[in-house]
PDB file of C-alpha atoms in Angstrom:
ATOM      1  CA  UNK A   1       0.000   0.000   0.000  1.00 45.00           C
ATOM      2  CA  UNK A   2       2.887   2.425   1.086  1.00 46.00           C
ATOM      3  CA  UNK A   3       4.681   1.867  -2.709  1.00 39.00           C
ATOM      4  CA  UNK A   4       1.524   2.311  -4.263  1.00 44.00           C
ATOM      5  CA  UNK A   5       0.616   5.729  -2.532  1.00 48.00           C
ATOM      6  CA  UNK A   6       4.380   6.477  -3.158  1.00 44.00           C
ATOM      7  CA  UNK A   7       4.215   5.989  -6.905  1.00 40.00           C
ATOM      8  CA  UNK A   8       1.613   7.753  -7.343  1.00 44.00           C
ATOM      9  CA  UNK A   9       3.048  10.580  -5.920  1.00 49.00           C
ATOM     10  CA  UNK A  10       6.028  10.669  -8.025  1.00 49.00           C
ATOM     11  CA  UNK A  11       3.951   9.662 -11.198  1.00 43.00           C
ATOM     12  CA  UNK A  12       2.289  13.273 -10.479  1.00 44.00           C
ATOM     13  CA  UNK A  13       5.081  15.216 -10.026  1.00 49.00           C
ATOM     14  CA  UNK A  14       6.348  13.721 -13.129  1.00 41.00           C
ATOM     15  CA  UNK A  15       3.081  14.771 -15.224  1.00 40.00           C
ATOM     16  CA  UNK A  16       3.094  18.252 -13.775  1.00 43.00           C
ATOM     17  CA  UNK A  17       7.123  18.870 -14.734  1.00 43.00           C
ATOM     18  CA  UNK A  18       6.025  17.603 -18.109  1.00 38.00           C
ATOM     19  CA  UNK A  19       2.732  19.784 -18.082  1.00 42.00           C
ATOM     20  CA  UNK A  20       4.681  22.954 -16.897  1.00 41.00           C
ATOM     21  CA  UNK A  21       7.628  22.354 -19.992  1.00 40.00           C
ATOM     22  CA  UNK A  22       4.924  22.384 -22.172  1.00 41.00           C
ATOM     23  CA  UNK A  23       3.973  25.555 -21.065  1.00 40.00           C
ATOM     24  CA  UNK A  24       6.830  27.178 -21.609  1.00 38.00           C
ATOM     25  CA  UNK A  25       6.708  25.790 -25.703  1.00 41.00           C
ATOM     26  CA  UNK A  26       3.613  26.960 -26.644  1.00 43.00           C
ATOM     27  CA  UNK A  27       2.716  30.883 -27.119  1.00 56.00           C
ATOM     28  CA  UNK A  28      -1.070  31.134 -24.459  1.00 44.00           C
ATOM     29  CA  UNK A  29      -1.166  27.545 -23.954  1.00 44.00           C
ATOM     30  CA  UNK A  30      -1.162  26.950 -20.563  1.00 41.00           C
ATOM     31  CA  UNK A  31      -1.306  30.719 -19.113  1.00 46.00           C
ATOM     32  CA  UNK A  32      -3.512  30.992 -15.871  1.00 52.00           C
ATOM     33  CA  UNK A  33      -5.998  32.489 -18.244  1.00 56.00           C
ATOM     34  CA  UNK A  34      -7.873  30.233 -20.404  1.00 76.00           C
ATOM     35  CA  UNK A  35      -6.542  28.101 -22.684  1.00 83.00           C
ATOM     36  CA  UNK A  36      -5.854  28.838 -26.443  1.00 92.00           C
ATOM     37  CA  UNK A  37      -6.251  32.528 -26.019  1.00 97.00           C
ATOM     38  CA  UNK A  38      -3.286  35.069 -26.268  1.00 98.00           C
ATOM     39  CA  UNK A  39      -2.395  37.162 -23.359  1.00 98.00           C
ATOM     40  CA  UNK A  40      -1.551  41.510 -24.837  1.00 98.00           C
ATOM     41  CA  UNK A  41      -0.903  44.014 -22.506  1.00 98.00           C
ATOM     42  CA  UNK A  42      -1.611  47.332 -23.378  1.00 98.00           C
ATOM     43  CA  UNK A  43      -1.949  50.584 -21.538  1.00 95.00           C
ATOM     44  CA  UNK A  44      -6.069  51.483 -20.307  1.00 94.00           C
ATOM     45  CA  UNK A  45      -5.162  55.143 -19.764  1.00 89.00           C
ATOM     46  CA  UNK A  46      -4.362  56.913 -23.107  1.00 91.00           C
ATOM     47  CA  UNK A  47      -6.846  57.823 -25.607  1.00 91.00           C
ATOM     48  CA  UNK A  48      -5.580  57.104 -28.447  1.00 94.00           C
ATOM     49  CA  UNK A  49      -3.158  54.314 -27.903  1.00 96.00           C
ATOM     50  CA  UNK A  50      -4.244  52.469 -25.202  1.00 96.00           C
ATOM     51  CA  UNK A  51      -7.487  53.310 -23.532  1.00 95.00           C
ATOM     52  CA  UNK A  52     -10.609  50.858 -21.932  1.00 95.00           C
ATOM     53  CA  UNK A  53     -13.518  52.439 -22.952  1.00 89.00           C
ATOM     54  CA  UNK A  54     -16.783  50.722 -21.766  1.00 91.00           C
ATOM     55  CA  UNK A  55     -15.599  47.550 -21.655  1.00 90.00           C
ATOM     56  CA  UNK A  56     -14.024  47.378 -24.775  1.00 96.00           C
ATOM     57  CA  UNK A  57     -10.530  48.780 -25.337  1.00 98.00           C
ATOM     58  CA  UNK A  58      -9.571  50.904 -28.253  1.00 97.00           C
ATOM     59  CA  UNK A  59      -6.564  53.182 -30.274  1.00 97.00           C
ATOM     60  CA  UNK A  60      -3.281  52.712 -32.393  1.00 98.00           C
ATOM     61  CA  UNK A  61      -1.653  50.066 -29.793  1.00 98.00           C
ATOM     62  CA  UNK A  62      -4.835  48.101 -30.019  1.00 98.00           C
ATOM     63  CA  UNK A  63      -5.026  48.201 -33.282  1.00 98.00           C
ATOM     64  CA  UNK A  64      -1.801  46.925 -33.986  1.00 98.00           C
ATOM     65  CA  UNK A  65      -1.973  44.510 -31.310  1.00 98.00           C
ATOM     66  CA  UNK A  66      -5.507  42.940 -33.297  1.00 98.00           C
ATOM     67  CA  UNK A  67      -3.786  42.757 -36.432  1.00 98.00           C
ATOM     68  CA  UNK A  68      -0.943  41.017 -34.916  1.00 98.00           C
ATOM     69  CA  UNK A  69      -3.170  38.659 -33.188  1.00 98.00           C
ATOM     70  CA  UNK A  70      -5.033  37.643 -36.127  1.00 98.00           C
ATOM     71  CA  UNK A  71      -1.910  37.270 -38.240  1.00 98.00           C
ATOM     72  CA  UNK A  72      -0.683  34.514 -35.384  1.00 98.00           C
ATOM     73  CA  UNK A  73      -3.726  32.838 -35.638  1.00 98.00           C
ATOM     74  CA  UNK A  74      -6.418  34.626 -32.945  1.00 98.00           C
ATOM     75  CA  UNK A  75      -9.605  35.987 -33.316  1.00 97.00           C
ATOM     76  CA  UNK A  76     -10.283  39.268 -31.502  1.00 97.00           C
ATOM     77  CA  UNK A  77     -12.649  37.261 -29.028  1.00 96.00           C
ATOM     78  CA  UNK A  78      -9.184  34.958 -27.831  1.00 98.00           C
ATOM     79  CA  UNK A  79      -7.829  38.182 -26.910  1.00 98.00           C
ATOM     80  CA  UNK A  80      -7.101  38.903 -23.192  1.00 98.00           C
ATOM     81  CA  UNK A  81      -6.683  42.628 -22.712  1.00 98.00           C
ATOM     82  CA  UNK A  82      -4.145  43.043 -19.525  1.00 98.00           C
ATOM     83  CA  UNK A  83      -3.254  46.573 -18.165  1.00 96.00           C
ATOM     84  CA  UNK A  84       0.520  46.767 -18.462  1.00 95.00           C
ATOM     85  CA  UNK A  85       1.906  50.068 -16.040  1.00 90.00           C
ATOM     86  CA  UNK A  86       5.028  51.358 -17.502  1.00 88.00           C
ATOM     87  CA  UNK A  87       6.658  50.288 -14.482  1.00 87.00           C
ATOM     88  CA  UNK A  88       5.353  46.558 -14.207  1.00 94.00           C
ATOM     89  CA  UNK A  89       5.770  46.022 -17.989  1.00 95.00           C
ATOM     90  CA  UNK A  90       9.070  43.722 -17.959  1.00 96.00           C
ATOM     91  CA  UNK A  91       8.121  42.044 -14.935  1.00 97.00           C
ATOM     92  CA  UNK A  92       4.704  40.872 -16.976  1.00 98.00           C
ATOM     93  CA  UNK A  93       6.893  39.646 -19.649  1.00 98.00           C
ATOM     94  CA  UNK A  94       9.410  37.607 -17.085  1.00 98.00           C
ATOM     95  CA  UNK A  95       6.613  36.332 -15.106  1.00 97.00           C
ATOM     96  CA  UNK A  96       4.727  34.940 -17.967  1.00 97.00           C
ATOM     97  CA  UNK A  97       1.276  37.309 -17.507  1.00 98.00           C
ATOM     98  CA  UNK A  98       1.510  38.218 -21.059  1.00 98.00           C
ATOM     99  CA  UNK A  99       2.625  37.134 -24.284  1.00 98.00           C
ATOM    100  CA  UNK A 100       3.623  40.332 -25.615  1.00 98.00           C
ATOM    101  CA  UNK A 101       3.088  44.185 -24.588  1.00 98.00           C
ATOM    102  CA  UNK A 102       2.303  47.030 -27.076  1.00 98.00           C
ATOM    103  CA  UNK A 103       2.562  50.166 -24.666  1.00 96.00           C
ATOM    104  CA  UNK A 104       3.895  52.707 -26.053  1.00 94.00           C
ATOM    105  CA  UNK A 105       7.248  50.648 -24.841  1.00 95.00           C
ATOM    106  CA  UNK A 106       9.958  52.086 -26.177  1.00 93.00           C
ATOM    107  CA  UNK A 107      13.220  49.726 -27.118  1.00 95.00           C
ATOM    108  CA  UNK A 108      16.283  50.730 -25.363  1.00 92.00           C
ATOM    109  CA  UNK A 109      19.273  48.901 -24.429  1.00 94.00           C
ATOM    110  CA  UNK A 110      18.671  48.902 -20.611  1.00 93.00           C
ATOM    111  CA  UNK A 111      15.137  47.023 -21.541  1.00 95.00           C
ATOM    112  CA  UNK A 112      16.668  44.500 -23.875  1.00 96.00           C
ATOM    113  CA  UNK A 113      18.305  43.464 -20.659  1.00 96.00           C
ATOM    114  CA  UNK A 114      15.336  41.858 -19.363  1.00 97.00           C
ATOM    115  CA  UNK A 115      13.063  41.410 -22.555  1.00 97.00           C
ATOM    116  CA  UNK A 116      13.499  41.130 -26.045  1.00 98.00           C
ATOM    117  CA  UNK A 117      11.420  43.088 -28.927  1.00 98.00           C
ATOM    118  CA  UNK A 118       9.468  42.856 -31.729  1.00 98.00           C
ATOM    119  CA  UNK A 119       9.285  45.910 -33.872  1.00 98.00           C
ATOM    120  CA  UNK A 120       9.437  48.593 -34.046  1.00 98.00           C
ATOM    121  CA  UNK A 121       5.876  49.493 -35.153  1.00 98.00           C
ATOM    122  CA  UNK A 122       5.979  52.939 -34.653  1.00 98.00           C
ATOM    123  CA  UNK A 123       8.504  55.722 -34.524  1.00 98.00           C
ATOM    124  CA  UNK A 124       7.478  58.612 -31.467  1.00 96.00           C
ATOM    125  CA  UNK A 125       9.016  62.083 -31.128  1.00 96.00           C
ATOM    126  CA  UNK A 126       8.527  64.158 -28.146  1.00 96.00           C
ATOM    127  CA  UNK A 127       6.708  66.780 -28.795  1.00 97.00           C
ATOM    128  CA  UNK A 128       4.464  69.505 -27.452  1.00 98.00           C
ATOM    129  CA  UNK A 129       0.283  70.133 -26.488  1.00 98.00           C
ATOM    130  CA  UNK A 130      -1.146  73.636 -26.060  1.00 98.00           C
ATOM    131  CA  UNK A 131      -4.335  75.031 -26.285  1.00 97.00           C
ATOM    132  CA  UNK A 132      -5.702  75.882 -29.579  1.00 95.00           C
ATOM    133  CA  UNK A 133      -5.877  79.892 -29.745  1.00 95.00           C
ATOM    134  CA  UNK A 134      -1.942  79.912 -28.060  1.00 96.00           C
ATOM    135  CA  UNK A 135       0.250  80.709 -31.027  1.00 95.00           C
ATOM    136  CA  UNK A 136       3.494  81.863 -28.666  1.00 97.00           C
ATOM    137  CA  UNK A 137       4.286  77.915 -28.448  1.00 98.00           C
ATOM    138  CA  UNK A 138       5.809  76.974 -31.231  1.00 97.00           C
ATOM    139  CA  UNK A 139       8.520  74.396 -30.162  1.00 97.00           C
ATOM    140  CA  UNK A 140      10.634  73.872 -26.534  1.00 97.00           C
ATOM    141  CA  UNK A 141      12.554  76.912 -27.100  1.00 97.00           C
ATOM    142  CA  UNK A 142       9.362  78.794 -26.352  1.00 98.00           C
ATOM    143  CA  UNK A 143       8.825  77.690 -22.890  1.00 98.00           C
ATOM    144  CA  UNK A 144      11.027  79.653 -21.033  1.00 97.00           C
ATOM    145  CA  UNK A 145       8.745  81.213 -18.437  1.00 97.00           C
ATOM    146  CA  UNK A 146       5.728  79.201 -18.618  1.00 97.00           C
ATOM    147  CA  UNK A 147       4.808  75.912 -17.189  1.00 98.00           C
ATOM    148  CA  UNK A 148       4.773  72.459 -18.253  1.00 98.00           C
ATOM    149  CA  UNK A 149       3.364  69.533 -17.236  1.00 97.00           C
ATOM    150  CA  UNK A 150       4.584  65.851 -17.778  1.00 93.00           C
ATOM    151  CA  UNK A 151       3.709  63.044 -16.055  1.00 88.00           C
ATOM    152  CA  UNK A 152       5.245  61.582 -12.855  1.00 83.00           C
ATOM    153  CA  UNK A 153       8.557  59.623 -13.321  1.00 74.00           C
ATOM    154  CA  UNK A 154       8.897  60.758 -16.859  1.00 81.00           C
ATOM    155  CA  UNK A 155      12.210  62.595 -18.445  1.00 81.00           C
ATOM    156  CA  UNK A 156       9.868  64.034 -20.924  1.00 89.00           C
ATOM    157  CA  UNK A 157       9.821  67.552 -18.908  1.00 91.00           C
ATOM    158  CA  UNK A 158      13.565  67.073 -17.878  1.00 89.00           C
ATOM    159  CA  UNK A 159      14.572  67.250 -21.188  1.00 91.00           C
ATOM    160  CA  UNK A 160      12.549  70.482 -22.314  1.00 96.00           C
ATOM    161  CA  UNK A 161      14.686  71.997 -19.495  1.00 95.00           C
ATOM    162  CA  UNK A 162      18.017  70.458 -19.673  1.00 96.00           C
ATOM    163  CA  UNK A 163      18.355  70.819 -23.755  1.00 96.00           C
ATOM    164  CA  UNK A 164      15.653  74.068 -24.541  1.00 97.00           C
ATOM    165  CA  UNK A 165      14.058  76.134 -21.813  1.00 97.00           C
ATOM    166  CA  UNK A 166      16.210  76.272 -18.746  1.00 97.00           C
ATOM    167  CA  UNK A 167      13.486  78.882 -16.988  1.00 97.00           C
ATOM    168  CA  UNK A 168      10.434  76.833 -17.779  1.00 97.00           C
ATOM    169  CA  UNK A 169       8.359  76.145 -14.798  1.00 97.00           C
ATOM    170  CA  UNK A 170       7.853  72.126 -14.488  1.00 96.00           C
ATOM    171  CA  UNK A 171       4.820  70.480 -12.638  1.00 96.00           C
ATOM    172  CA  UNK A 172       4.268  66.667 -12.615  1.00 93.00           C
ATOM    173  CA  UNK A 173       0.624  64.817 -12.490  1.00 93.00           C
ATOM    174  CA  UNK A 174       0.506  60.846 -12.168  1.00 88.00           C
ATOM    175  CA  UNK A 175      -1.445  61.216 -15.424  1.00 86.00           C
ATOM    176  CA  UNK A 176      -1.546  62.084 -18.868  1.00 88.00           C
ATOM    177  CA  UNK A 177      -5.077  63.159 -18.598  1.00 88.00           C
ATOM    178  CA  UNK A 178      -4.691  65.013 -15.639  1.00 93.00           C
ATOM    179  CA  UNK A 179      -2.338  67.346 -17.347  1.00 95.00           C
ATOM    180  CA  UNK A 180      -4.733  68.222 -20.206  1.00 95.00           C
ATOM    181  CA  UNK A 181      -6.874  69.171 -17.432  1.00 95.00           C
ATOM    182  CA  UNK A 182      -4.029  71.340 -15.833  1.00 97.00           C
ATOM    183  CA  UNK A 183      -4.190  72.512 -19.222  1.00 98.00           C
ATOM    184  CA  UNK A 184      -7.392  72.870 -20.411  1.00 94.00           C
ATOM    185  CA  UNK A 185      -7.700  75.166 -17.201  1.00 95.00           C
ATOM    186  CA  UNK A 186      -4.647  77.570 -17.254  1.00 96.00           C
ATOM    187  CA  UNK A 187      -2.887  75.888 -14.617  1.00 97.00           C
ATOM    188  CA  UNK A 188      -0.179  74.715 -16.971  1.00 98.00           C
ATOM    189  CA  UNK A 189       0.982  76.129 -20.828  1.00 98.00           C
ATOM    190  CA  UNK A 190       1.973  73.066 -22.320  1.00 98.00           C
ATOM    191  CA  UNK A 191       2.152  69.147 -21.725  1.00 98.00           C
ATOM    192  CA  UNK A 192       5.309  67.355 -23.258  1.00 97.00           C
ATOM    193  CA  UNK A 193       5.750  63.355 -24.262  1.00 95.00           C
ATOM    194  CA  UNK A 194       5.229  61.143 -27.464  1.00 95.00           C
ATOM    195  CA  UNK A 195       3.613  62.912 -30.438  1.00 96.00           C
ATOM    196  CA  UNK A 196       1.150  60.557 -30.762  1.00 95.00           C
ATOM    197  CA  UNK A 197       0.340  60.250 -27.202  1.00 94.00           C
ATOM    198  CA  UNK A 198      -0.613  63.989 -27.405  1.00 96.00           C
ATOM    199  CA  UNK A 199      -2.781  63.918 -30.804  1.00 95.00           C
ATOM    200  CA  UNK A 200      -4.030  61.227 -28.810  1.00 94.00           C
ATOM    201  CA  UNK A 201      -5.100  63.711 -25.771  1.00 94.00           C
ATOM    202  CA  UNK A 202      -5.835  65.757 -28.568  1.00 94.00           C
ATOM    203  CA  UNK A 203      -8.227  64.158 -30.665  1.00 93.00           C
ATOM    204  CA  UNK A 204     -10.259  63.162 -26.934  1.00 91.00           C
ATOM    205  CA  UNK A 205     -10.357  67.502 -26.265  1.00 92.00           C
ATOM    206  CA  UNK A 206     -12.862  68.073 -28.745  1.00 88.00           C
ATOM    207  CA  UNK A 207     -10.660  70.285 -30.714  1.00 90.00           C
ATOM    208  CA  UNK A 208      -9.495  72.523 -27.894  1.00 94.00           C
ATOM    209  CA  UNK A 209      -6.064  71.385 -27.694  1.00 96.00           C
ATOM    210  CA  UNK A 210      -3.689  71.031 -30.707  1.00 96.00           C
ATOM    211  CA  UNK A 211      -0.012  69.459 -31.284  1.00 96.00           C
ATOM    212  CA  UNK A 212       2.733  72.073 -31.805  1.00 96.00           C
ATOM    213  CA  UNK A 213       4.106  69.470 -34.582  1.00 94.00           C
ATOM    214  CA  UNK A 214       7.546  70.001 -34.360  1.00 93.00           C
ATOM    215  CA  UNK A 215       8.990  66.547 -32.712  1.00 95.00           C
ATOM    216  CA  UNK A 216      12.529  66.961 -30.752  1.00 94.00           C
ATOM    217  CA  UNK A 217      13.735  63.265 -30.426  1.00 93.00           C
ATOM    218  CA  UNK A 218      12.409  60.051 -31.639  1.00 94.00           C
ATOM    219  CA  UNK A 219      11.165  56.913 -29.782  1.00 93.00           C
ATOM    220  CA  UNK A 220      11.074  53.685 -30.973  1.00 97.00           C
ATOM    221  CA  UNK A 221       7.712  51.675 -30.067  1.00 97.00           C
ATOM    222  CA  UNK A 222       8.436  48.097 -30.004  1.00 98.00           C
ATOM    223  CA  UNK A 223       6.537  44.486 -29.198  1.00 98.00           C
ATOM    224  CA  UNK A 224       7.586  43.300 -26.107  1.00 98.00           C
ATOM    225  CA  UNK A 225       7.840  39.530 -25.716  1.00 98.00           C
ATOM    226  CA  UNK A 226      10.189  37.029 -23.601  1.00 98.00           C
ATOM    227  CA  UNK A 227      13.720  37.612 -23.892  1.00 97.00           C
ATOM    228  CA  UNK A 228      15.345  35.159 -26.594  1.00 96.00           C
ATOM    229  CA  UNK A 229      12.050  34.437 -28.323  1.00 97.00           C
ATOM    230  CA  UNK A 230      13.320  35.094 -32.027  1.00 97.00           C
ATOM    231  CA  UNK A 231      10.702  32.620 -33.586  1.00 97.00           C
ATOM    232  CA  UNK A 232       7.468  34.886 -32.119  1.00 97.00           C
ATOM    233  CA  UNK A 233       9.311  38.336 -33.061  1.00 98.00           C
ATOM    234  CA  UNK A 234      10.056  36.978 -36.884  1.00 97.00           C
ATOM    235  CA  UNK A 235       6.127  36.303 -36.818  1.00 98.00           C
ATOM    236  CA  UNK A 236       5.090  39.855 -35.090  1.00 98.00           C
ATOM    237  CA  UNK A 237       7.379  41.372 -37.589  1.00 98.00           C
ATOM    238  CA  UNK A 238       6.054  39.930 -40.663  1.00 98.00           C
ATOM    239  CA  UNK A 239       2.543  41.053 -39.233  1.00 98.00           C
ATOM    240  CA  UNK A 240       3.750  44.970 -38.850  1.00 98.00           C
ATOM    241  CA  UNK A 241       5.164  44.502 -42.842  1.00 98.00           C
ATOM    242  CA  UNK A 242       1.882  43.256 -44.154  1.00 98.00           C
ATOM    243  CA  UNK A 243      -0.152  46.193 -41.715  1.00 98.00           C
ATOM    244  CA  UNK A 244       2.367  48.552 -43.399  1.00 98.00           C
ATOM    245  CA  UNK A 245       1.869  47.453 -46.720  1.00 98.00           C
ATOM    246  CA  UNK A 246      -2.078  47.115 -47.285  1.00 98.00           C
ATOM    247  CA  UNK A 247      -2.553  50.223 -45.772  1.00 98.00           C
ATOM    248  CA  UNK A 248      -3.872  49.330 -42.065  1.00 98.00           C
ATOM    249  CA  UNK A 249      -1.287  51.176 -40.382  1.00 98.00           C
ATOM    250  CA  UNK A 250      -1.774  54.412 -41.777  1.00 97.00           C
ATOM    251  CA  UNK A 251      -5.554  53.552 -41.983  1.00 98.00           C
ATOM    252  CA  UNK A 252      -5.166  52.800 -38.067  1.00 98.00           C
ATOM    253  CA  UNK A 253      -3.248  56.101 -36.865  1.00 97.00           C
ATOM    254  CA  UNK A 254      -5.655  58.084 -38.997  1.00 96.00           C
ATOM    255  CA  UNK A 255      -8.417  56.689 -37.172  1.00 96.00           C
ATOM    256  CA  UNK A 256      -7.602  57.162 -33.611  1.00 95.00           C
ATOM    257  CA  UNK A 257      -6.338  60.954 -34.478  1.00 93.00           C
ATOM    258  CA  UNK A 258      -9.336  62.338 -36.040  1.00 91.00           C
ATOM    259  CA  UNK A 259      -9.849  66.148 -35.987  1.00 89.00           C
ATOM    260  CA  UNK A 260      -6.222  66.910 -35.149  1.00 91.00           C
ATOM    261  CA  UNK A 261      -4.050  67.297 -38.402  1.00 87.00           C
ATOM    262  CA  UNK A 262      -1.508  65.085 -36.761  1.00 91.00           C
ATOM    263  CA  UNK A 263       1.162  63.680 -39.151  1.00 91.00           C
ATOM    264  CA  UNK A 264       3.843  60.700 -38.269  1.00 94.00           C
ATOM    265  CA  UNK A 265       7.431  62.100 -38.925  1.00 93.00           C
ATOM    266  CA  UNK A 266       8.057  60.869 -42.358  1.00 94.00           C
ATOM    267  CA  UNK A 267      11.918  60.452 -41.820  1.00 93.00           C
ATOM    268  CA  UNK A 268      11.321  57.505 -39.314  1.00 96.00           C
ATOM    269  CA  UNK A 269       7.706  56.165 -40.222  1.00 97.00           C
ATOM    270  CA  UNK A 270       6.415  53.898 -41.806  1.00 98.00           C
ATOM    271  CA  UNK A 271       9.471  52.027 -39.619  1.00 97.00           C
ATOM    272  CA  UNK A 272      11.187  49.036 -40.978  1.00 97.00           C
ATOM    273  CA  UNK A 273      10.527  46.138 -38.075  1.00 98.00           C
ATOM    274  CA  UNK A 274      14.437  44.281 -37.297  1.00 96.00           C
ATOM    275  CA  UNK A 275      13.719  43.948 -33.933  1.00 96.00           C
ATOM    276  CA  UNK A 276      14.746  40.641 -32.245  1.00 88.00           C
ATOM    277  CA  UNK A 277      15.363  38.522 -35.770  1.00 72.00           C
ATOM    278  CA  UNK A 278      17.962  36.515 -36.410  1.00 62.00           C
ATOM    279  CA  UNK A 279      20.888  38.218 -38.365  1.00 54.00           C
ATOM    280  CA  UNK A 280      20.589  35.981 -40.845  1.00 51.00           C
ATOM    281  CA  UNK A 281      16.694  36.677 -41.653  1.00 55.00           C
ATOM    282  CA  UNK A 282      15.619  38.968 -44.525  1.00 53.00           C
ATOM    283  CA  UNK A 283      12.655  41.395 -43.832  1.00 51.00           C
ATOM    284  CA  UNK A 284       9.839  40.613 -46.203  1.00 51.00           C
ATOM    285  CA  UNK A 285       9.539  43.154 -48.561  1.00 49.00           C
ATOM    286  CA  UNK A 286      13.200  44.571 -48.097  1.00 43.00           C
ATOM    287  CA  UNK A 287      16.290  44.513 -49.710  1.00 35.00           C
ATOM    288  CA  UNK A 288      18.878  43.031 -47.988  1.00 35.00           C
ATOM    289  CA  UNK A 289      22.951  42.162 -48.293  1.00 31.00           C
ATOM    290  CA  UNK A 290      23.558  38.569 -47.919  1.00 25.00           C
TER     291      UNK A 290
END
């Protein structure tokens, strides 16, 4: 009776160290979420990009993230939307709550650390938002003086200071929209971060705020997925070519801009997606030495 109970016991361990290496093979297989669905975080809080409206979740990141999904095989109803914080995003990634991140992540060395990329999708500048009759904004050299908002934790503002306006006035909010309130209000004369986080805030003001338009750096917005996992960003990658090239991904950032003239910088965008391939794979639809 004892060896009996005692195999069994080791027979079980034995199925759930096979069950968990299975896991670990499969893209959404065996997540804590239900089975044969695929895992995206995105952010909930920016119109625009990332924003849960409802009970349904909508803007560019979404978009892209639905296209992506379909071209690996999901329907938009296996989708499971999780909120990914800037600050929890690579711990998501590590501890297997997602299967990839589109949020506004930018790639950077110090992130490649911990997670790979897929991308990039998208190419950000930093950029300006003022109110729509203030034409004595016309780029960070202006702001010397007045006030600007950016978001808590962000180098956004820092920047503006350090490199343009060392007399501008800075003044942090823990969100995005609660400086375009500071702004719609007079408490503040300008919000700084990613163009297309502001046309974003823009496009949600009812035409009261506008974009300066003149973008000061450039950020590249990039797939996050587990570190190492080449196979997954080839496939993410060959889904941002084909969104490129029949037109969804300029049909997608016109769509969640409306009513704010906002234009990608040509010189980076469309972007060419490299991110996390082999070296010896060729980007569909490039030209490449071999």
């Amino acid at each position: 009776m004892t060896f009996t109970n005692t195999f069994k016991r080791r027979a079980c361990r034995v199925v759930a160290a096979l069950a968990a290496v299975a896991c670990t093979m499969s893209l959404a297989a065996c997540g804590q979420d239900e089975p044969g669905k695929i895992r995206i975080g995105i952010k909930f809080d920016q119109p625009g990009l990332g924003f849960k409206k409802s009970g349904t979740y909508v803007g560019f990141d979404v978009d892209v993230a639905k296209y992506i999904a379909k071209k690996l095989g999901y329907s938009e109803d296996e989708i499971i939307w999780k909120e990914a914080p800037s600050k929890q995003r690579e711990a998501m990634i590590q501890n297997g709550d997602v299967d990839m991140i589109l949020a506004t992540y930018s790639i950077t060395d110090e992130r490649k650390k911990a997670v790979s990329f897929a991308g990039p999708y998208f190419v950000a500048g930093q950029d300006l938002l003022v109110r729509k009759d203030d034409n004595s904004i016309n780029g960070p050299e202006d702001l010397n003086g007045k006030r600007l908002c950016s978001v808590t934790g962000s180098t956004s503002a820092a920047t503006v200071k350090e490199k343009f306006a060392s007399e501008v006035q800075l003044m942090e909010q823990p969100g995005y929209a609660e400086c375009a309130t500071a702004l719609f209000s007079g408490i503040v004369d300008a919000v700084t971060t990613d163009d297309i986080i502001l046309a974003g805030l823009a496009s949600a003001s009812r035409g009261k705020l506008k974009v300066v338009g003149k973008p000061f750096t450039q950020e590249y917005y990039g797939v996050g997925i587990k570190k190492g996992n080449t196979q997954l960003a080839t496939k993410i990658n060959n889904a941002i070519v084909d969104m490129i090239q029949d037109g969804s991904w300029e049909n997608a950032i016109s769509d969640n801009t409306k009513g704010t003239n906002y234009t990608p910088d040509v010189r980076y965008n469309p972007p060419t997606p490299d991110e996390g391939r082999r070296t010896d794979e060729r980007i569909p639809g490039t030209l490449q030495p071999v």
